[in-house]
CSV table of C-alpha atoms and ligand atoms in Angstrom, one decimal:
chain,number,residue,atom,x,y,z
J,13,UNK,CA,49.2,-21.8,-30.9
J,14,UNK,CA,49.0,-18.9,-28.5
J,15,UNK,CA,47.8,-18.6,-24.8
J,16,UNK,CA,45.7,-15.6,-23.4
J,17,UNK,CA,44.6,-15.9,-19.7
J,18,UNK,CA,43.2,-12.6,-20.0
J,19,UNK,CA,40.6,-10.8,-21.9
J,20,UNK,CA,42.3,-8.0,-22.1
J,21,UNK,CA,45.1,-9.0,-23.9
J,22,UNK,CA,43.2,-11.4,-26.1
J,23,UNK,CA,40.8,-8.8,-27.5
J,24,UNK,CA,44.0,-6.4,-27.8
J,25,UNK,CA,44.9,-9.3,-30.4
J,26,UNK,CA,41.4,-10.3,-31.5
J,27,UNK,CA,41.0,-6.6,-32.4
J,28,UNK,CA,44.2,-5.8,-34.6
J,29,UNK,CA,42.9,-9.6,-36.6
J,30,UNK,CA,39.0,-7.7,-36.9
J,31,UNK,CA,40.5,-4.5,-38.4
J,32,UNK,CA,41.6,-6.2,-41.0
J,33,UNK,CA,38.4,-8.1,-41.9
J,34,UNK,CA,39.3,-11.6,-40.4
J,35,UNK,CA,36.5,-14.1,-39.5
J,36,UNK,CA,37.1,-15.7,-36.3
J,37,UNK,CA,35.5,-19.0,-35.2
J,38,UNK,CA,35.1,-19.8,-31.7
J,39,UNK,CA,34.2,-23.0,-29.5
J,40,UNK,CA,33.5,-22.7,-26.0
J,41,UNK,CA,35.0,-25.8,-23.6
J,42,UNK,CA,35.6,-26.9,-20.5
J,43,UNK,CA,38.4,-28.3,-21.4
J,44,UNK,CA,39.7,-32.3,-20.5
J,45,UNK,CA,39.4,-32.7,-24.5
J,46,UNK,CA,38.2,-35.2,-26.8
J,47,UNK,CA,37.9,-35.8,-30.5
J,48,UNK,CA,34.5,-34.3,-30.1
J,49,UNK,CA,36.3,-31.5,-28.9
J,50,UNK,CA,39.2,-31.1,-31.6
J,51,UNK,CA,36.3,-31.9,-34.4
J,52,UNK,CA,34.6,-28.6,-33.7
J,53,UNK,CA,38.1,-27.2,-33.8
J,54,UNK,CA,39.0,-28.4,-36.7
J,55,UNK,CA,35.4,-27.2,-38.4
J,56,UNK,CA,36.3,-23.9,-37.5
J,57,UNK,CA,39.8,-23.5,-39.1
J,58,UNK,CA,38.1,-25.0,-42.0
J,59,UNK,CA,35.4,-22.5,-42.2
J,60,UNK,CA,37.4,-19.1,-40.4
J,61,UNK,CA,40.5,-16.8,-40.8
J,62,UNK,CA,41.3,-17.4,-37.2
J,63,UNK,CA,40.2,-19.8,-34.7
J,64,UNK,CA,39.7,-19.2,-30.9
J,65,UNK,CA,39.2,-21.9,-28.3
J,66,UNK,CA,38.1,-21.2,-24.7
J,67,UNK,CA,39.1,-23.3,-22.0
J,68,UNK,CA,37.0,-23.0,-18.5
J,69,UNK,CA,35.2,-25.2,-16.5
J,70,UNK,CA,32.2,-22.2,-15.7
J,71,UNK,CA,31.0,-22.5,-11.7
J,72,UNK,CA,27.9,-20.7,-12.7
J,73,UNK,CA,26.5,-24.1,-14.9
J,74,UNK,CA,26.8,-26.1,-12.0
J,75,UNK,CA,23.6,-27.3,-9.8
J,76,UNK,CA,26.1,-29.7,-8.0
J,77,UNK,CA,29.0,-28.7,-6.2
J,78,UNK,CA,30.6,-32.4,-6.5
J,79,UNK,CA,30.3,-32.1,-10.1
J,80,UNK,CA,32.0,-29.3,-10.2
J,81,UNK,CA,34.7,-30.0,-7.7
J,82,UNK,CA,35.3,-33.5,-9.9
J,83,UNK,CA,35.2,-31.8,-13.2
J,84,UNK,CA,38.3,-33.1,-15.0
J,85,UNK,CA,41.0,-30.6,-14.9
J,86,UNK,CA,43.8,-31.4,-17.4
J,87,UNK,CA,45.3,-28.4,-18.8
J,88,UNK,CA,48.5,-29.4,-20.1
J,89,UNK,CA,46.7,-32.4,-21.6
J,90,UNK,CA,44.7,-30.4,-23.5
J,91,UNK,CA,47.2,-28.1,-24.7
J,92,UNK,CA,49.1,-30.9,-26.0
J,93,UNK,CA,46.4,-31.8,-27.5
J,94,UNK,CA,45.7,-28.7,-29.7
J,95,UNK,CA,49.3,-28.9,-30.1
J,96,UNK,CA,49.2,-32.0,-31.8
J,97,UNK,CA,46.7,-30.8,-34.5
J,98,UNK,CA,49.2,-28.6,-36.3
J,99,UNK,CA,46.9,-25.5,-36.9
J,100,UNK,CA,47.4,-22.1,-35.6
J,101,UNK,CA,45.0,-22.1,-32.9
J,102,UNK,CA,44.2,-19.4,-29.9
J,103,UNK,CA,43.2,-20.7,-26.6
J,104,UNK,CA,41.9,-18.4,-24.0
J,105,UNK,CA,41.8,-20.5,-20.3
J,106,UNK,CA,40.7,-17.4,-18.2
J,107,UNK,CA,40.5,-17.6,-14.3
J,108,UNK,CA,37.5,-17.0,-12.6
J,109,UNK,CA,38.1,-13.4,-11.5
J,110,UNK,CA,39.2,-12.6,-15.5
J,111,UNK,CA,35.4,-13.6,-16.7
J,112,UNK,CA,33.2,-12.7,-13.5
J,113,UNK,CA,35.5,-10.4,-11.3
J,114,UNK,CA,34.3,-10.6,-7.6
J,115,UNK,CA,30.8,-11.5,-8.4
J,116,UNK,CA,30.4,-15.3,-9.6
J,117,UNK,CA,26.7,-15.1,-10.0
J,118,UNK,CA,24.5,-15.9,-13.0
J,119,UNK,CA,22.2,-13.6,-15.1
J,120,UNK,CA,18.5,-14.4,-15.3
J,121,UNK,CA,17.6,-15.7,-18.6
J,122,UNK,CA,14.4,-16.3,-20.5
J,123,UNK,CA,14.4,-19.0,-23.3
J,124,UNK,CA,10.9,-18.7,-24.0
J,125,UNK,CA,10.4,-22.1,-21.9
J,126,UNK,CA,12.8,-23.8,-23.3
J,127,UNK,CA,15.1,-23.9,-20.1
J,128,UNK,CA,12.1,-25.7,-18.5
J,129,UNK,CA,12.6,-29.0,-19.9
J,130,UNK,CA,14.4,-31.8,-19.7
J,131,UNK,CA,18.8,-30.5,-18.4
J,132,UNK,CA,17.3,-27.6,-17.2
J,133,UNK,CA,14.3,-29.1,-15.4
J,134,UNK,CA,17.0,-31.4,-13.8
J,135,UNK,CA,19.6,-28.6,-13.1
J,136,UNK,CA,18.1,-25.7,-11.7
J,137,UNK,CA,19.6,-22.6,-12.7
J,138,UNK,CA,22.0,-25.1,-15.2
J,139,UNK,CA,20.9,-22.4,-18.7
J,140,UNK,CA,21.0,-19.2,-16.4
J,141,UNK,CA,25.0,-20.2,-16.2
J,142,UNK,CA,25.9,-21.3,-19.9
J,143,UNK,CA,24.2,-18.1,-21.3
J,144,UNK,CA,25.9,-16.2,-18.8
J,145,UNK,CA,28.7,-17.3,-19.7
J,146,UNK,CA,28.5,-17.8,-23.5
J,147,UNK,CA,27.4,-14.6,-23.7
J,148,UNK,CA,30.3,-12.9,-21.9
J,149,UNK,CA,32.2,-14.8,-24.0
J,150,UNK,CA,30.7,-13.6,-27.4
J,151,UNK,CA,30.8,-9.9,-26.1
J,152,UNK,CA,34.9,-10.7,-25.5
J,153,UNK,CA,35.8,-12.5,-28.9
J,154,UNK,CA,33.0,-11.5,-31.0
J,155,UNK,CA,33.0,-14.8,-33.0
J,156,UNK,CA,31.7,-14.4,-36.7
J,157,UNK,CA,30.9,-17.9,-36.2
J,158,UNK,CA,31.0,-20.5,-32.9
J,159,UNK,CA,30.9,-23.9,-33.0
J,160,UNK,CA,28.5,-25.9,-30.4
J,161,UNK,CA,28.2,-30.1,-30.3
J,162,UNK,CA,24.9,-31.8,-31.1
J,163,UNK,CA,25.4,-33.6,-27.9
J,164,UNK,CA,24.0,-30.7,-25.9
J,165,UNK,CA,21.3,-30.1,-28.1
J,166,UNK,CA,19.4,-28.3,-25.8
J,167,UNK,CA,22.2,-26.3,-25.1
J,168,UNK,CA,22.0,-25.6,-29.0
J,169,UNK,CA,18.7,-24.2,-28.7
J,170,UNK,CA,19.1,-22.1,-25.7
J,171,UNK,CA,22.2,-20.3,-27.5
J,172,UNK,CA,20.9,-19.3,-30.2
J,173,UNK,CA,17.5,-18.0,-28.5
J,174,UNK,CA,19.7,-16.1,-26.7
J,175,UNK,CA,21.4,-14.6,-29.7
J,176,UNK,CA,18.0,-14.0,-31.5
J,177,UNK,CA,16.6,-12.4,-28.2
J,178,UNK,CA,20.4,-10.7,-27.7
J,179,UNK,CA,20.8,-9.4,-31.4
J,180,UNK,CA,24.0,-11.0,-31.0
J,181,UNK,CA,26.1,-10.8,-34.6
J,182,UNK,CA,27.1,-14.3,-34.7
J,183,UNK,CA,26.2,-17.6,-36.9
J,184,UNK,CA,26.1,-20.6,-35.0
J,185,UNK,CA,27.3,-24.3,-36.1
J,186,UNK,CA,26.1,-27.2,-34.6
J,187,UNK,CA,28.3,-30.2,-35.2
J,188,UNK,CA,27.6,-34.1,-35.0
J,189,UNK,CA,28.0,-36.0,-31.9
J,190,UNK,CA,31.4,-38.3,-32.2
J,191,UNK,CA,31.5,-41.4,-30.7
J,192,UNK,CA,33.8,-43.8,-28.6
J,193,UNK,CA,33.9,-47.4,-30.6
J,194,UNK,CA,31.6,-48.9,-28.9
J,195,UNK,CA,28.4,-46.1,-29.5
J,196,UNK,CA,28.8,-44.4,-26.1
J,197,UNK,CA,29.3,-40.6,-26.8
J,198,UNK,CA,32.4,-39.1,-26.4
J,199,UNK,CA,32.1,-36.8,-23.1
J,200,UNK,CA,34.7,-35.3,-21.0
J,201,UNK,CA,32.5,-36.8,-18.2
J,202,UNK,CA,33.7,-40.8,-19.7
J,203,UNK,CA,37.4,-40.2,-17.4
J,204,UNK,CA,35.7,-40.3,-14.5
J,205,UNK,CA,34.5,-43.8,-15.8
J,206,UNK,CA,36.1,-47.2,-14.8
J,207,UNK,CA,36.5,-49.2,-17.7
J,208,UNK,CA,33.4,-51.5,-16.9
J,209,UNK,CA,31.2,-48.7,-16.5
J,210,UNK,CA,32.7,-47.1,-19.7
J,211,UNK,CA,32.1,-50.9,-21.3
J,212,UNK,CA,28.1,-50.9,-20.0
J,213,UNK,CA,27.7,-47.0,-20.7
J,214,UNK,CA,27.6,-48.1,-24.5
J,215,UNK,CA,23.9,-49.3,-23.5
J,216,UNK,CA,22.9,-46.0,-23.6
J,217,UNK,CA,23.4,-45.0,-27.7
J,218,UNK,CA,22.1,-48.7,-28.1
J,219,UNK,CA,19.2,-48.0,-26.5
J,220,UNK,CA,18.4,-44.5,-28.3
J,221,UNK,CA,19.0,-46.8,-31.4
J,222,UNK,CA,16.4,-49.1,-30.6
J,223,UNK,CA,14.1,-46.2,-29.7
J,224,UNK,CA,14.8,-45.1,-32.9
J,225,UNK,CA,14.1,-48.5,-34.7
J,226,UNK,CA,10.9,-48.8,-32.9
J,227,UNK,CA,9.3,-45.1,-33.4
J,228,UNK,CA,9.0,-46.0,-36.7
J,229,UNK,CA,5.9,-48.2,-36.1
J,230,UNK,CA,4.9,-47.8,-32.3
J,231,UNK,CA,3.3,-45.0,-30.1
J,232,UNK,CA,5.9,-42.7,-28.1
J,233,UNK,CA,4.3,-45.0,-25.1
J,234,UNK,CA,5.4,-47.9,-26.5
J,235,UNK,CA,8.9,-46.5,-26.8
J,236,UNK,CA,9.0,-45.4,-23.4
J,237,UNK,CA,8.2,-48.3,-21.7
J,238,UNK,CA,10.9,-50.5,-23.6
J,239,UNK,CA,13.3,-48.2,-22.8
J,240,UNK,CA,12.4,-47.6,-19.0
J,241,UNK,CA,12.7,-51.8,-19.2
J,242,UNK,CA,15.4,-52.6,-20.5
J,243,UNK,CA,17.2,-50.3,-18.2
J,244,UNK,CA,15.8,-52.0,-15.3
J,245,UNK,CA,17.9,-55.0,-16.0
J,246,UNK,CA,20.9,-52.9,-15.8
J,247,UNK,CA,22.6,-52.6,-12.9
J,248,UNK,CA,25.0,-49.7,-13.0
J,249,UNK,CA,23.2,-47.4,-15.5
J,250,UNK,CA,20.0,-45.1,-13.4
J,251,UNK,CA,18.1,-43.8,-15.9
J,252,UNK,CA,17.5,-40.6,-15.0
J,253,UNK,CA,15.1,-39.6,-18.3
J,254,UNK,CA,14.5,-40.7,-21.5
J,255,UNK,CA,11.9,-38.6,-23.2
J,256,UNK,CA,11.0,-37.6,-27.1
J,257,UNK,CA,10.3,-34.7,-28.1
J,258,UNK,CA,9.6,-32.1,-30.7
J,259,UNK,CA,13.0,-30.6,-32.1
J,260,UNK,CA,12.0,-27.4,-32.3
J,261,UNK,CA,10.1,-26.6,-29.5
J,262,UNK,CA,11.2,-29.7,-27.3
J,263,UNK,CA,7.5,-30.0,-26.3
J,264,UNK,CA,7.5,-33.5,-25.2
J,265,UNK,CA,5.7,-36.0,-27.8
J,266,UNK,CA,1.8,-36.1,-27.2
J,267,UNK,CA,0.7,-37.2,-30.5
J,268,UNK,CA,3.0,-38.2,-33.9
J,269,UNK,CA,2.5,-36.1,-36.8
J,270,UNK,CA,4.1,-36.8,-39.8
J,271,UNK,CA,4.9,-33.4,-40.8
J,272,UNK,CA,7.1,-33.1,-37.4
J,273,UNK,CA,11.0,-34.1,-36.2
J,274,UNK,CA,11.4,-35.4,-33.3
J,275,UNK,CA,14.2,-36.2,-31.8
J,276,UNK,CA,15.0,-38.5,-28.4
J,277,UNK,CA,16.8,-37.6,-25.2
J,278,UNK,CA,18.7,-39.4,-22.6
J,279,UNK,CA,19.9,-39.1,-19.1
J,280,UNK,CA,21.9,-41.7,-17.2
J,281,UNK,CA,23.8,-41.6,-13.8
J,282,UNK,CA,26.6,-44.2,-14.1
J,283,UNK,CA,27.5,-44.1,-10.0
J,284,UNK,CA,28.0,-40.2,-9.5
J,285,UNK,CA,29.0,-39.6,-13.6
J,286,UNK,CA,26.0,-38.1,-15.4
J,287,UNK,CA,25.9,-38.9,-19.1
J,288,UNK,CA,23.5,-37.2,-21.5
J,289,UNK,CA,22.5,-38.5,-25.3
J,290,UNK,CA,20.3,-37.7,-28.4
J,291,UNK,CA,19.4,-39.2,-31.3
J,292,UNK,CA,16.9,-37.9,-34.5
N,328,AMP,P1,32.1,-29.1,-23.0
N,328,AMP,O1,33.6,-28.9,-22.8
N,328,AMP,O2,31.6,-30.4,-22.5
N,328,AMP,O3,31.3,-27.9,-22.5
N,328,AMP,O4,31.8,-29.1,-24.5
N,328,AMP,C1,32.2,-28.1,-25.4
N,328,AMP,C2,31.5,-28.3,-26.7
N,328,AMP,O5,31.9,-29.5,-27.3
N,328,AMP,C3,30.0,-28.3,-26.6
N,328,AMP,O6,29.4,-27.5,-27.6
N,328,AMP,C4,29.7,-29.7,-26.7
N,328,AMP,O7,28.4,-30.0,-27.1
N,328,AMP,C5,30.7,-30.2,-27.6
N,328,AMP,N1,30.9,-31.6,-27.5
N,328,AMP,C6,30.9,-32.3,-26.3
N,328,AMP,N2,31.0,-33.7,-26.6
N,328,AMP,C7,31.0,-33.8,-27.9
N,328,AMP,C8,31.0,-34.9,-28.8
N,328,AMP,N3,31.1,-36.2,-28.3
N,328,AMP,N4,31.0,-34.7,-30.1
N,328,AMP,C9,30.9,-33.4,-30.6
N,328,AMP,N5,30.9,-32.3,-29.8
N,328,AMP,C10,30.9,-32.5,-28.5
């Protein structure tokens, strides 16, 4: 494993690696990792020459400063962590100044709508951040391949619009959502959890499961209102959204057509912790 905390000296490295026709892999983070985490990781060594992993918690994403400020920071934890895996990994944990200089503002983005819905409608200016800074990113490793968690499927979407609109020259992977034991999805987000709340949050993929389970045969309306319920009688999950929608286009459901996918989406606040959730 190797360290860069500047881009400068990472793309002097990166570069001598592309001369000789390496493919590199790379997944963004913001770091306090989890298997979720190490299993895109370990995806890309699979599929790459050389791996890069980025480790930055990007001001720019957040809409809320106590979010932010709260964000687990665990650096030496996580480079144990990669440590632990045994595979010849690069991590580049650049400060601030090193990705936006003096200037720690966003670029304006246009996702053809997509930002409009559901984590963007929620956190204004939230997609303007992460294709700020995925795409400075990109432009400083130029991945041949980078690796992005089903989880933030949205997030999914937006990326690669961007690198459609962008022309960007790199494949993107989206990789399955891995679970704590109990259903609730592994987030970086869960260690600001006590372990009660981490015990109740497992409502939340239980719920998306009986969405799931009752799409089959009843009207998105139906659905909604179970879900809305059932929440009600928890007392420290606030259900911030629960919507379905159309995979591609994330149009929410007006009508079900058999020749679409849909897919369901989840927001809860568990006290100040803000946990997000999908399911197809
Ligand atoms: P983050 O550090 O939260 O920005 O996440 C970095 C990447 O890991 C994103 O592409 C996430 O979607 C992905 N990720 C986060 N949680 C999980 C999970 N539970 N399973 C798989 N990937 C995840």
């Amino acid at each position: 494993m190797t360290v860069f905390n500047n881009q400068k000296e990472l793309k002097a490295h990166l570069k001598l690696l592309l001369k000789n026709n390496k493919t590199i892999g790379f997944i963004p983070t913001m770091g306090a990792l989890h298997n979720g985490h190490l299993s895109l990781f370990k995806k890309s060594f699979q599929q790459n020459d050389v791996t890069v992993v980025s480790i930055f918690v990007n001001p720019t994403q957040f809409n809320n400063k106590e979010d932010l400020d709260k964000y687990p920071r665990i650096f030496e934890e996580d480079i144990k962590k990669i440590k632990s895996l045994n595979l010849d990994i690069i991590v580049y944990a650049p400060t601030i100044e090193d990705i936006y200089g003096k200037n720690v503002v966003s670029e304006r983005f246009d996702y053809d709508g997509l930002e409009n819905k559901m984590e963007g409608k929620q956190r204004p200016g939230h997609f303007d951040g992460v294709g700020t800074i995925v795409k400075t990113l990109f432009t400083i490793v130029n991945p041949t391949r980078a690796y992005f968690g089903e989880k933030d499927y949205q997030q999914v979407l937006i990326i690669n619009k961007m690198v459609k609109k962008h022309q960007l020259p790199v494949k993107i992977v989206m990789c399955p959502i891995l679970r704590e034991k109990n259903g609730l999805a592994m987030s970086s987000r869960n260690e600001r959890l006590t372990s009660e709340e981490r015990e109740k949050a497992s409502f939340i993929y239980a719920s998306l499961l009986k969405a799931k389970e009752l799409f089959q045969t009843e009207s998105f309306q139906e659905v909604y209102n179970f879900v809305t319920k059932a929440f009600q009688s928890q007392k420290l999950l606030d259900l911030e959204y629960f919507t379905i929608a159309d995979s591609k286009t994330l149009m929410e459901i007006t009508k079900k057509y058999k020749t679409k996918k849909y897919r369901a989406f989840i927001a809860v606040n568990v006290g100040k912790v803000r946990l997000i959730d999908t399911i197809h």
